Short mmCIF file of C-alpha atoms and ligand atoms in Angstrom, two decimals:
data_model
loop_
_atom_site.label_atom_id
_atom_site.label_comp_id
_atom_site.label_asym_id
_atom_site.label_seq_id
_atom_site.Cartn_x
_atom_site.Cartn_y
_atom_site.Cartn_z
CA MET A 1172 0.00 0.00 0.00
CA LYS A 1173 1.16 3.53 -0.80
CA LEU A 1174 0.75 6.53 1.47
CA TRP A 1175 0.65 8.78 -1.60
CA GLY A 1176 -0.57 8.53 -5.22
CA GLY A 1177 -3.17 11.16 -6.00
CA ARG A 1178 -0.76 13.38 -7.84
CA PHE A 1179 0.51 10.63 -10.15
CA GLU A 1180 -0.95 9.45 -13.45
CA THR A 1181 0.90 6.15 -13.47
CA GLY A 1182 2.43 4.11 -10.68
CA PRO A 1183 6.13 3.65 -10.05
CA SER A 1184 8.06 1.25 -12.26
CA GLU A 1185 8.77 -2.17 -10.87
CA ILE A 1186 12.49 -1.45 -11.09
CA PHE A 1187 12.18 1.77 -9.08
CA GLU A 1188 10.08 0.03 -6.44
CA ARG A 1189 12.63 -2.73 -6.05
CA PHE A 1190 15.38 -0.14 -5.93
CA SER A 1191 13.84 2.11 -3.33
CA ASN A 1192 11.85 -0.16 -1.02
CA SER A 1193 13.29 -0.51 2.47
CA LEU A 1194 10.85 -2.92 4.09
CA HIS A 1195 13.28 -5.84 3.96
CA PHE A 1196 15.51 -4.05 6.49
CA ASP A 1197 13.38 -1.42 8.23
CA LYS A 1198 10.85 -4.08 9.27
CA ARG A 1199 13.09 -4.27 12.29
CA LEU A 1200 11.44 -1.03 13.42
CA LEU A 1201 7.97 -2.56 13.56
CA ALA A 1202 7.57 -2.54 17.34
CA ALA A 1203 8.82 1.06 17.52
CA ASP A 1204 6.54 2.11 14.67
CA VAL A 1205 3.51 0.59 16.37
CA ARG A 1206 4.34 2.10 19.73
CA GLY A 1207 4.91 5.53 18.21
CA SER A 1208 1.71 5.31 16.20
CA GLN A 1209 -0.30 4.43 19.29
CA ALA A 1210 1.08 7.47 21.08
CA PHE A 1211 0.34 9.60 18.02
CA VAL A 1212 -3.26 8.37 17.93
CA ARG A 1213 -3.68 9.23 21.61
CA SER A 1214 -2.28 12.67 20.89
CA LEU A 1215 -4.69 13.17 17.97
CA THR A 1216 -7.48 12.28 20.38
CA ARG A 1217 -6.31 14.85 22.93
CA ALA A 1218 -6.16 17.36 20.04
CA GLY A 1219 -9.82 16.63 19.18
CA VAL A 1220 -9.10 15.01 15.78
CA LEU A 1221 -10.20 11.52 16.85
CA ASN A 1222 -12.89 10.53 19.36
CA THR A 1223 -12.17 8.11 22.17
CA ASP A 1224 -13.86 5.17 20.42
CA GLU A 1225 -11.72 5.69 17.33
CA CYS A 1226 -8.66 5.93 19.54
CA ALA A 1227 -9.46 2.69 21.37
CA CYS A 1228 -10.22 0.91 18.11
CA MET A 1229 -6.92 1.94 16.53
CA THR A 1230 -4.67 1.37 19.53
CA GLY A 1231 -6.24 -2.09 19.95
CA ALA A 1232 -5.60 -2.86 16.28
CA PHE A 1233 -1.99 -1.73 16.67
CA ASP A 1234 -1.63 -4.13 19.61
CA SER A 1235 -2.82 -6.99 17.44
CA ILE A 1236 -0.36 -6.00 14.69
CA ARG A 1237 2.50 -6.18 17.16
CA GLU A 1238 1.33 -9.54 18.47
CA ASP A 1239 0.92 -10.96 14.96
CA SER A 1240 4.29 -9.65 13.85
CA VAL A 1241 6.14 -12.40 15.69
CA LYS A 1242 4.33 -15.07 13.69
CA PRO A 1243 6.22 -16.61 10.80
CA ASN A 1244 5.03 -15.45 7.38
CA PHE A 1245 3.75 -12.12 8.72
CA PHE A 1246 5.73 -10.22 6.12
CA ASP A 1247 5.25 -12.78 3.32
CA GLY A 1248 4.38 -11.22 -0.01
CA ALA A 1249 4.58 -7.66 1.33
CA THR A 1250 5.67 -5.17 -1.32
CA ASP A 1251 5.10 -2.02 0.74
CA GLU A 1252 7.56 0.80 0.35
CA ASP A 1253 8.68 0.76 3.96
CA ILE A 1254 7.69 -0.34 7.46
CA HIS A 1255 5.51 2.74 7.95
CA SER A 1256 3.43 1.95 4.85
CA PHE A 1257 3.30 -1.72 5.82
CA VAL A 1258 1.93 -0.97 9.30
CA ILE A 1259 -0.75 1.33 7.89
CA ARG A 1260 -1.84 -1.38 5.45
CA LYS A 1261 -2.11 -3.85 8.32
CA LEU A 1262 -4.10 -1.27 10.27
CA LYS A 1263 -6.45 -0.77 7.35
CA GLU A 1264 -7.01 -4.53 7.10
CA ARG A 1265 -8.19 -4.39 10.72
CA VAL A 1266 -10.08 -1.10 11.08
CA GLY A 1267 -11.01 -0.22 7.50
CA SER A 1268 -11.34 3.41 6.44
CA LEU A 1269 -10.74 4.67 9.98
CA ALA A 1270 -7.07 3.98 9.25
CA ASP A 1271 -7.15 6.84 6.74
CA LYS A 1272 -7.17 9.26 9.69
CA VAL A 1273 -4.05 7.96 11.40
CA HIS A 1274 -1.66 10.03 9.31
CA THR A 1275 -3.46 13.31 10.07
CA GLY A 1276 -0.70 15.90 9.89
CA ARG A 1277 1.99 13.25 10.35
CA SER A 1278 4.95 12.86 8.03
CA ARG A 1279 7.11 9.81 7.64
CA ASN A 1280 10.05 12.17 8.07
CA GLU A 1281 9.22 12.67 11.75
CA GLN A 1282 7.97 9.11 12.07
CA VAL A 1283 11.23 7.56 10.91
CA SER A 1284 13.12 9.82 13.31
CA LEU A 1285 10.86 8.71 16.15
CA ASP A 1286 11.06 5.02 15.30
CA THR A 1287 14.83 5.07 14.97
CA ARG A 1288 15.16 6.89 18.28
CA LEU A 1289 12.87 4.44 20.08
CA TRP A 1290 14.83 1.50 18.65
CA LEU A 1291 18.23 3.03 19.32
CA ARG A 1292 17.34 3.93 22.90
CA GLU A 1293 16.82 0.24 23.63
CA GLU A 1294 19.98 -0.65 21.78
CA CYS A 1295 21.93 1.82 23.96
CA ASP A 1296 20.55 0.12 27.06
CA ARG A 1297 21.60 -3.27 25.71
CA THR A 1298 25.10 -1.98 24.95
CA LEU A 1299 25.41 -0.36 28.39
CA GLY A 1300 24.44 -3.63 30.05
CA LEU A 1301 27.00 -5.60 28.03
CA LEU A 1302 29.70 -3.03 28.83
CA ARG A 1303 28.98 -3.36 32.55
CA ALA A 1304 29.23 -7.13 32.27
CA LEU A 1305 32.56 -6.97 30.44
CA MET A 1306 33.98 -4.50 32.96
CA GLY A 1307 32.96 -6.91 35.71
CA GLU A 1308 34.78 -9.77 33.95
CA LEU A 1309 37.95 -7.69 33.69
CA LEU A 1310 37.88 -6.92 37.40
CA ALA A 1311 37.31 -10.60 38.19
CA LEU A 1312 40.25 -11.57 35.98
CA ALA A 1313 42.42 -8.97 37.71
CA ALA A 1314 41.40 -10.26 41.14
CA LYS A 1315 42.41 -13.82 40.20
CA TYR A 1316 46.08 -12.77 39.95
CA PRO A 1317 46.47 -9.66 42.13
CA ASP A 1318 50.29 -9.89 42.41
CA ALA A 1319 51.18 -11.13 38.93
CA ILE A 1320 53.86 -9.14 37.14
CA ILE A 1321 54.07 -8.65 33.39
CA PRO A 1322 56.38 -6.59 31.24
CA GLY A 1323 54.53 -3.56 29.88
CA TYR A 1324 55.37 -2.72 26.28
CA THR A 1325 56.08 0.28 24.12
CA HIS A 1326 56.86 -0.33 20.44
CA LEU A 1327 56.13 -3.97 21.32
CA ARG A 1328 59.46 -4.02 23.16
CA ARG A 1329 59.61 -4.76 26.89
CA ALA A 1330 59.51 -1.41 28.63
CA GLN A 1331 58.70 -1.46 32.35
CA ALA A 1332 57.20 -4.00 34.71
CA VAL A 1333 53.56 -3.53 35.71
CA LEU A 1334 51.08 -5.52 37.73
CA TRP A 1335 48.62 -7.68 35.78
CA PRO A 1336 45.67 -5.88 37.41
CA HIS A 1337 47.19 -2.55 36.37
CA TYR A 1338 47.23 -3.74 32.75
CA LEU A 1339 43.59 -4.89 32.93
CA LEU A 1340 42.51 -1.66 34.60
CA ALA A 1341 43.78 0.21 31.53
CA TYR A 1342 41.04 -1.54 29.53
CA PHE A 1343 38.57 -0.98 32.35
CA GLU A 1344 39.19 2.77 31.97
CA MET A 1345 38.64 2.59 28.21
CA PHE A 1346 35.34 0.79 28.67
CA ALA A 1347 34.34 3.21 31.44
CA ARG A 1348 34.81 6.07 28.96
CA ASP A 1349 32.81 4.10 26.39
CA TYR A 1350 30.09 3.78 28.99
CA GLU A 1351 29.97 7.55 29.31
CA ARG A 1352 29.83 7.93 25.54
CA PHE A 1353 26.86 5.56 25.24
CA THR A 1354 25.12 7.29 28.13
CA GLU A 1355 25.55 10.56 26.24
CA ALA A 1356 24.46 8.97 22.93
CA ARG A 1357 21.33 7.71 24.69
CA ARG A 1358 20.64 11.16 26.13
CA ARG A 1359 20.82 12.76 22.68
CA THR A 1360 18.66 10.02 21.21
CA ASN A 1361 16.04 10.32 23.92
CA VAL A 1362 14.39 13.48 22.54
CA MET A 1363 10.89 13.32 21.05
CA PRO A 1364 10.44 14.56 17.44
CA LEU A 1365 6.70 14.05 16.74
CA GLY A 1366 4.75 17.24 16.03
CA SER A 1367 7.40 18.41 13.58
CA GLY A 1368 5.37 17.43 10.53
CA ALA A 1369 7.30 17.04 7.30
CA LEU A 1370 9.59 19.95 8.13
CA ALA A 1371 7.48 22.95 9.16
CA GLY A 1372 5.71 21.78 12.31
CA SER A 1373 2.34 20.08 12.60
CA GLY A 1374 -0.84 21.95 11.67
CA PHE A 1375 -2.68 20.21 14.53
CA PRO A 1376 -2.55 21.24 18.19
CA HIS A 1377 -0.51 18.38 19.64
CA ASP A 1378 0.64 18.56 23.22
CA ARG A 1379 4.16 17.51 22.35
CA ALA A 1380 5.31 17.24 25.95
CA ALA A 1381 2.46 14.80 26.57
CA ILE A 1382 3.61 12.61 23.66
CA ALA A 1383 7.14 12.69 25.09
CA HIS A 1384 5.81 11.64 28.47
CA ASP A 1385 3.70 8.87 26.89
CA LEU A 1386 6.78 7.41 25.15
CA GLY A 1387 9.27 7.93 27.99
CA PHE A 1388 11.31 10.65 26.32
CA ASP A 1389 13.20 13.19 28.42
CA SER A 1390 12.25 16.21 26.31
CA ILE A 1391 11.02 17.38 22.91
CA THR A 1392 13.04 18.50 19.89
CA ARG A 1393 13.22 22.27 19.44
CA ASN A 1394 13.18 22.78 15.66
CA SER A 1395 11.04 20.99 13.09
CA MET A 1396 13.50 21.47 10.23
CA ASP A 1397 16.31 20.06 12.33
CA VAL A 1398 14.19 16.96 13.04
CA SER A 1399 13.70 16.14 9.36
CA ALA A 1400 17.37 16.68 8.55
CA ASP A 1401 19.06 15.24 11.64
CA ARG A 1402 20.83 11.93 12.09
CA ASP A 1403 23.36 13.16 14.63
CA PHE A 1404 21.96 10.81 17.25
CA ALA A 1405 22.77 7.85 14.99
CA LEU A 1406 26.25 9.22 14.32
CA ASP A 1407 26.80 9.62 18.07
CA TYR A 1408 25.93 5.96 18.62
CA LEU A 1409 28.14 4.87 15.70
CA TYR A 1410 31.05 6.94 16.99
CA ALA A 1411 30.70 5.48 20.48
CA ALA A 1412 30.43 2.02 18.90
CA SER A 1413 33.53 2.60 16.79
CA VAL A 1414 35.66 3.71 19.73
CA THR A 1415 34.46 0.72 21.75
CA MET A 1416 35.31 -1.60 18.88
CA ILE A 1417 38.81 -0.13 18.70
CA HIS A 1418 39.25 -0.91 22.39
CA LEU A 1419 37.91 -4.43 21.91
CA SER A 1420 40.12 -4.93 18.88
CA ARG A 1421 43.26 -3.82 20.72
CA MET A 1422 42.46 -6.06 23.66
CA ALA A 1423 41.86 -8.92 21.22
CA GLU A 1424 45.21 -8.25 19.57
CA ASP A 1425 47.00 -8.24 22.95
CA TRP A 1426 45.46 -11.53 23.96
CA ILE A 1427 46.11 -13.15 20.59
CA LEU A 1428 49.78 -12.31 21.14
CA TYR A 1429 49.86 -13.20 24.82
CA SER A 1430 48.26 -16.61 24.17
CA SER A 1431 50.66 -17.45 21.33
CA GLU A 1432 53.47 -19.98 21.82
CA GLU A 1433 55.93 -17.09 21.48
CA PHE A 1434 54.53 -15.32 24.55
CA GLY A 1435 52.88 -18.23 26.30
CA TRP A 1436 51.33 -16.16 29.11
CA LEU A 1437 47.68 -16.95 28.60
CA GLU A 1438 45.59 -20.00 27.98
CA LEU A 1439 42.24 -19.28 26.34
CA GLY A 1440 39.33 -21.57 27.18
CA ASP A 1441 38.41 -24.42 24.85
CA GLY A 1442 34.98 -22.87 24.55
CA VAL A 1443 36.28 -19.79 22.74
CA THR A 1444 38.93 -21.34 20.50
CA SER A 1445 38.84 -23.55 17.42
CA GLY A 1446 40.97 -26.25 15.87
CA SER A 1447 42.37 -26.78 12.39
CA SER A 1448 40.89 -29.12 9.83
CA LEU A 1449 44.41 -30.26 8.93
CA MET A 1450 46.84 -29.54 11.78
CA PRO A 1451 45.80 -31.57 14.80
CA GLN A 1452 47.83 -29.57 17.32
CA LYS A 1453 46.19 -26.19 16.63
CA LYS A 1454 44.15 -24.21 19.14
CA ASN A 1455 43.32 -20.97 17.39
CA PRO A 1456 42.04 -17.73 18.97
CA ASP A 1457 39.24 -17.29 16.40
CA SER A 1458 36.91 -15.51 18.84
CA LEU A 1459 39.49 -12.75 19.33
CA GLU A 1460 40.37 -12.61 15.65
CA LEU A 1461 36.70 -12.16 14.80
CA ILE A 1462 36.37 -9.34 17.34
CA ARG A 1463 39.38 -7.68 15.71
CA GLY A 1464 37.93 -8.34 12.26
CA LYS A 1465 34.41 -7.15 13.02
CA SER A 1466 35.75 -3.84 14.31
CA GLY A 1467 36.34 -2.92 10.67
CA ARG A 1468 32.66 -3.32 9.89
CA VAL A 1469 31.60 -0.97 12.68
CA LEU A 1470 34.15 1.67 11.68
CA GLY A 1471 32.85 1.25 8.15
CA ALA A 1472 29.28 1.87 9.33
CA LEU A 1473 30.30 5.16 10.96
CA ASN A 1474 32.04 6.26 7.79
CA SER A 1475 29.11 5.17 5.66
CA LEU A 1476 26.69 7.44 7.53
CA PHE A 1477 29.21 10.30 7.63
CA PHE A 1478 29.43 10.19 3.85
CA THR A 1479 25.68 9.83 3.41
CA MET A 1480 24.97 12.95 5.47
CA LYS A 1481 27.76 15.15 4.17
CA GLY A 1482 26.42 17.87 1.89
CA LEU A 1483 22.69 17.00 2.05
CA PRO A 1484 20.59 20.11 1.66
CA LEU A 1485 18.08 20.76 4.44
CA THR A 1486 15.81 19.06 5.25
CA TYR A 1487 14.87 15.40 4.59
CA ASN A 1488 16.35 13.64 1.57
CA ARG A 1489 15.78 10.02 0.66
CA ASP A 1490 19.53 9.45 0.98
CA MET A 1491 18.84 9.32 4.69
CA GLN A 1492 17.10 5.97 4.33
CA GLU A 1493 20.64 4.63 3.93
CA ASP A 1494 21.22 5.25 7.66
CA LYS A 1495 19.50 2.10 8.84
CA GLU A 1496 21.53 -0.79 7.52
CA PRO A 1497 24.84 0.56 8.88
CA LEU A 1498 23.16 1.38 12.18
CA PHE A 1499 21.60 -2.06 12.57
CA GLU A 1500 24.81 -3.72 11.45
CA ALA A 1501 26.97 -1.75 13.87
CA ALA A 1502 24.68 -2.42 16.83
CA ASP A 1503 24.58 -6.15 16.09
CA GLN A 1504 28.32 -6.47 15.62
CA LEU A 1505 29.12 -4.36 18.66
CA ASN A 1506 26.79 -6.19 20.99
CA GLY A 1507 27.97 -9.55 19.67
CA CYS A 1508 31.61 -8.57 20.22
CA LEU A 1509 30.96 -7.27 23.74
CA GLU A 1510 29.26 -10.52 24.67
CA MET A 1511 32.08 -12.57 23.13
CA ALA A 1512 34.80 -10.52 24.83
CA GLY A 1513 33.16 -11.08 28.21
CA LEU A 1514 33.16 -14.84 27.65
CA VAL A 1515 36.80 -14.84 26.52
CA ALA A 1516 37.85 -12.79 29.58
CA ASN A 1517 36.01 -15.28 31.75
CA SER A 1518 37.95 -18.15 30.16
CA VAL A 1519 41.44 -16.67 30.43
CA VAL A 1520 43.98 -18.51 32.55
CA LEU A 1521 47.23 -16.63 33.23
CA ARG A 1522 50.50 -18.53 33.74
CA PRO A 1523 52.05 -15.87 36.00
CA HIS A 1524 55.57 -17.35 35.98
CA VAL A 1525 55.91 -16.84 32.21
CA PRO A 1526 55.45 -13.04 32.06
CA LEU A 1527 57.37 -12.78 35.34
CA GLU A 1528 60.29 -14.61 33.76
CA ALA A 1529 60.00 -12.34 30.70
CA ALA A 1530 60.25 -9.34 33.03
CA ASN A 1531 63.16 -10.83 35.01
CA GLU A 1532 65.30 -11.75 32.04
CA SER A 1533 64.92 -8.40 30.29
CA TRP A 1534 66.00 -4.94 31.40
CA VAL A 1535 62.58 -3.61 32.40
CA VAL A 1536 64.28 -2.54 35.66
CA ALA A 1537 66.59 -0.10 33.86
CA THR A 1538 64.35 2.90 34.47
CA ASP A 1539 63.99 1.97 38.15
CA LEU A 1540 67.78 1.98 38.52
CA ALA A 1541 68.24 5.27 36.67
CA GLU A 1542 65.56 6.93 38.78
CA ALA A 1543 67.17 5.59 41.98
CA LEU A 1544 70.47 7.17 40.94
CA ALA A 1545 68.67 10.44 40.22
CA ARG A 1546 66.90 10.36 43.60
CA ASN A 1547 70.35 9.96 45.17
CA GLY A 1548 71.70 13.10 43.52
CA THR A 1549 73.02 12.00 40.12
CA ALA A 1550 71.68 14.23 37.35
CA PHE A 1551 69.10 12.18 35.42
CA HIS A 1552 70.96 12.44 32.14
CA GLN A 1553 74.10 11.00 33.78
CA ALA A 1554 72.04 8.33 35.54
CA HIS A 1555 70.50 7.37 32.19
CA GLN A 1556 74.01 7.08 30.68
CA ILE A 1557 75.29 4.91 33.53
CA VAL A 1558 72.39 2.46 33.35
CA GLY A 1559 72.54 2.49 29.55
CA ARG A 1560 76.17 1.38 29.77
CA LEU A 1561 75.22 -1.25 32.35
CA VAL A 1562 72.63 -2.65 29.93
CA LEU A 1563 75.08 -2.57 27.01
CA GLU A 1564 77.71 -4.39 29.02
CA SER A 1565 75.16 -6.97 30.14
CA VAL A 1566 73.79 -7.52 26.65
CA ARG A 1567 77.33 -8.06 25.35
CA ASN A 1568 78.11 -10.60 28.07
CA GLY A 1569 74.75 -12.30 28.20
CA LYS A 1570 74.01 -11.05 31.73
CA LYS A 1571 70.56 -10.61 33.22
CA PRO A 1572 69.77 -8.11 35.99
CA ALA A 1573 69.87 -10.91 38.57
CA ASP A 1574 73.49 -11.66 37.56
CA TRP A 1575 74.47 -8.36 39.19
CA ASN A 1576 74.68 -7.62 42.92
CA ALA A 1577 75.51 -4.70 45.20
CA ASP A 1578 79.28 -5.24 44.92
CA SER A 1579 79.46 -5.69 41.17
CA LEU A 1580 77.17 -2.69 40.65
CA ALA A 1581 79.40 -0.49 42.85
CA THR A 1582 82.45 -1.68 40.95
CA PHE A 1583 80.72 -0.86 37.65
CA ALA A 1584 79.84 2.67 38.78
CA PRO A 1585 80.49 4.19 42.22
CA GLU A 1586 77.15 6.05 42.05
CA PHE A 1587 75.33 2.76 42.82
CA THR A 1588 74.63 2.37 46.55
CA PRO A 1589 74.07 -1.09 48.14
CA GLU A 1590 70.30 -0.51 48.57
CA MET A 1591 69.89 0.02 44.84
CA ALA A 1592 70.69 -3.64 44.17
CA ALA A 1593 67.17 -4.51 45.33
CA LEU A 1594 65.87 -2.74 42.24
CA LEU A 1595 67.39 -5.45 40.04
CA HIS A 1596 64.12 -7.27 40.79
CA PRO A 1597 61.02 -5.82 39.06
CA ARG A 1598 58.77 -6.23 42.08
CA GLU A 1599 60.97 -3.84 44.09
CA GLY A 1600 61.02 -1.18 41.40
CA MET A 1601 57.27 -1.13 41.22
CA LYS A 1602 57.12 -0.06 44.86
CA THR A 1603 58.63 3.28 43.80
CA ARG A 1604 55.53 3.97 41.69
CA GLU A 1605 52.97 4.58 44.43
CA ILE A 1606 51.57 7.59 42.66
CA PRO A 1607 47.90 8.00 41.71
CA GLY A 1608 47.44 6.16 38.41
CA GLY A 1609 50.74 4.30 38.79
CA THR A 1610 51.53 0.58 39.12
CA GLY A 1611 52.66 0.70 42.77
CA PRO A 1612 51.13 -2.35 44.50
CA ALA A 1613 49.20 -0.36 47.11
CA THR A 1614 48.00 2.07 44.46
CA VAL A 1615 46.79 -0.76 42.22
CA ALA A 1616 44.99 -2.49 45.09
CA ALA A 1617 43.19 0.79 45.83
CA ALA A 1618 42.47 1.33 42.13
CA LEU A 1619 40.93 -2.14 41.88
CA ALA A 1620 38.67 -1.43 44.85
CA GLU A 1621 37.73 1.96 43.45
CA ALA A 1622 36.95 0.46 40.04
CA GLY A 1623 34.72 -2.12 41.69
CA ALA A 1624 32.81 0.60 43.53
CA ARG A 1625 32.51 2.65 40.34
CA LEU A 1626 31.11 -0.36 38.49
CA GLN A 1627 28.61 -0.93 41.29
CA SER A 1628 27.47 2.68 40.99
CA LEU A 1629 26.66 2.07 37.31
CA LEU A 1630 24.27 -0.80 38.09
N1 LIG B 973 11.75 4.92 4.44
C1 LIG B 973 12.05 6.29 4.66
C2 LIG B 973 13.38 6.43 5.40
O1 LIG B 973 13.81 5.50 5.96
C3 LIG B 973 10.98 6.91 5.46
C4 LIG B 973 10.81 8.37 5.23
C5 LIG B 973 10.29 8.58 3.88
N2 LIG B 973 9.94 9.92 3.67
C6 LIG B 973 9.75 10.40 2.44
N3 LIG B 973 9.40 11.62 2.35
N4 LIG B 973 9.96 9.66 1.38
O2 LIG B 973 13.99 7.48 5.40
#
């Protein structure tokens, strides 16, 4: 069924219909479309356009459409232009010509904005819930190995020793920022557009605040032209989704490396890994590789909508129908990846002696030694030179930090005092980093507790 036609002498070509119809993807908005239409009908009744019997008849029919929509075959044979046209046809099948009144003063331009906002608001809540769950898994994984030491990396070269919980809390912070971004995206989405008409504002006296209240929106949009032209709320979600996917992808990359034979720190659970059809020994981190791979699709969705919106003249243009597939795709991929990442985190087993050994056998303590010299009065540049020479000498002679002691250090350079020899062991050096945000053991224990309390406050 068409919501227009009077002005045309012939109908659209079959090719154009196939080209432009969106029902096959925007049918996902059915529940939102029905809910919004029910609120609109109630508003028309308050505005004196419909009587209460007509209102009850239509809202009841909308209920039955929603109930029937879960049945298989509900959409079979439908050739309607979009979900809005489809729902009106279904309404007409149920209430006859009364359905002709439902679009009084309503444009699909405001309707599609409303439907997308209603759908996206729920999607934000789903994402926020999955983020909370993942953050909880990270804290649990940190708490399993509170004292474990790993080498932290820059340039993928061993840099300085950090506590395992400190490393995991870095991701916790990223996801906490993502949480804020989705909260903000939800806030911007949760604004009610109905009453805007096609672009100029409705010609009927709707109480817009009452519609907002009916549908659980925080407030109403302020400009009818902006409503028809705006997809910022979708871009905000896609941006938040893209940043989250980058965080997930980087965590996936870390854990793919750390679980490799070359690193050997982590064992991933059988439930999140796969084997090879040829090589019997393989245990592949496919779950993490897919998270890394799917991040590209979400970043692509953000770019897709950016390019669709760029340069569109105000107000609505049919180009904007191209917002939905990237939005649906991004939400599905994101939520799937968040769920998967939580399960992987839950399955991780750390072999603490492996990263500890990696820290011990490398010169991650070099900075600790240089800083100790500087604290004792040696200018930092000189201290850096002394320890640099110590490392060079050791590398040449195959010596590890533990091969040195207080005497040999003092012989190497008189600036070394006997107490500094303790810093040849990474765990000692970390104790000098009790600064807010640092990897000092007491600081990290407090940070873990604080993160737990912050997560609780999000529930
Ligand atoms: N299917 C359209 C979309 O998703 C609905 C709005 C159509 N409005 C119009 N004036 N053609 O954007």
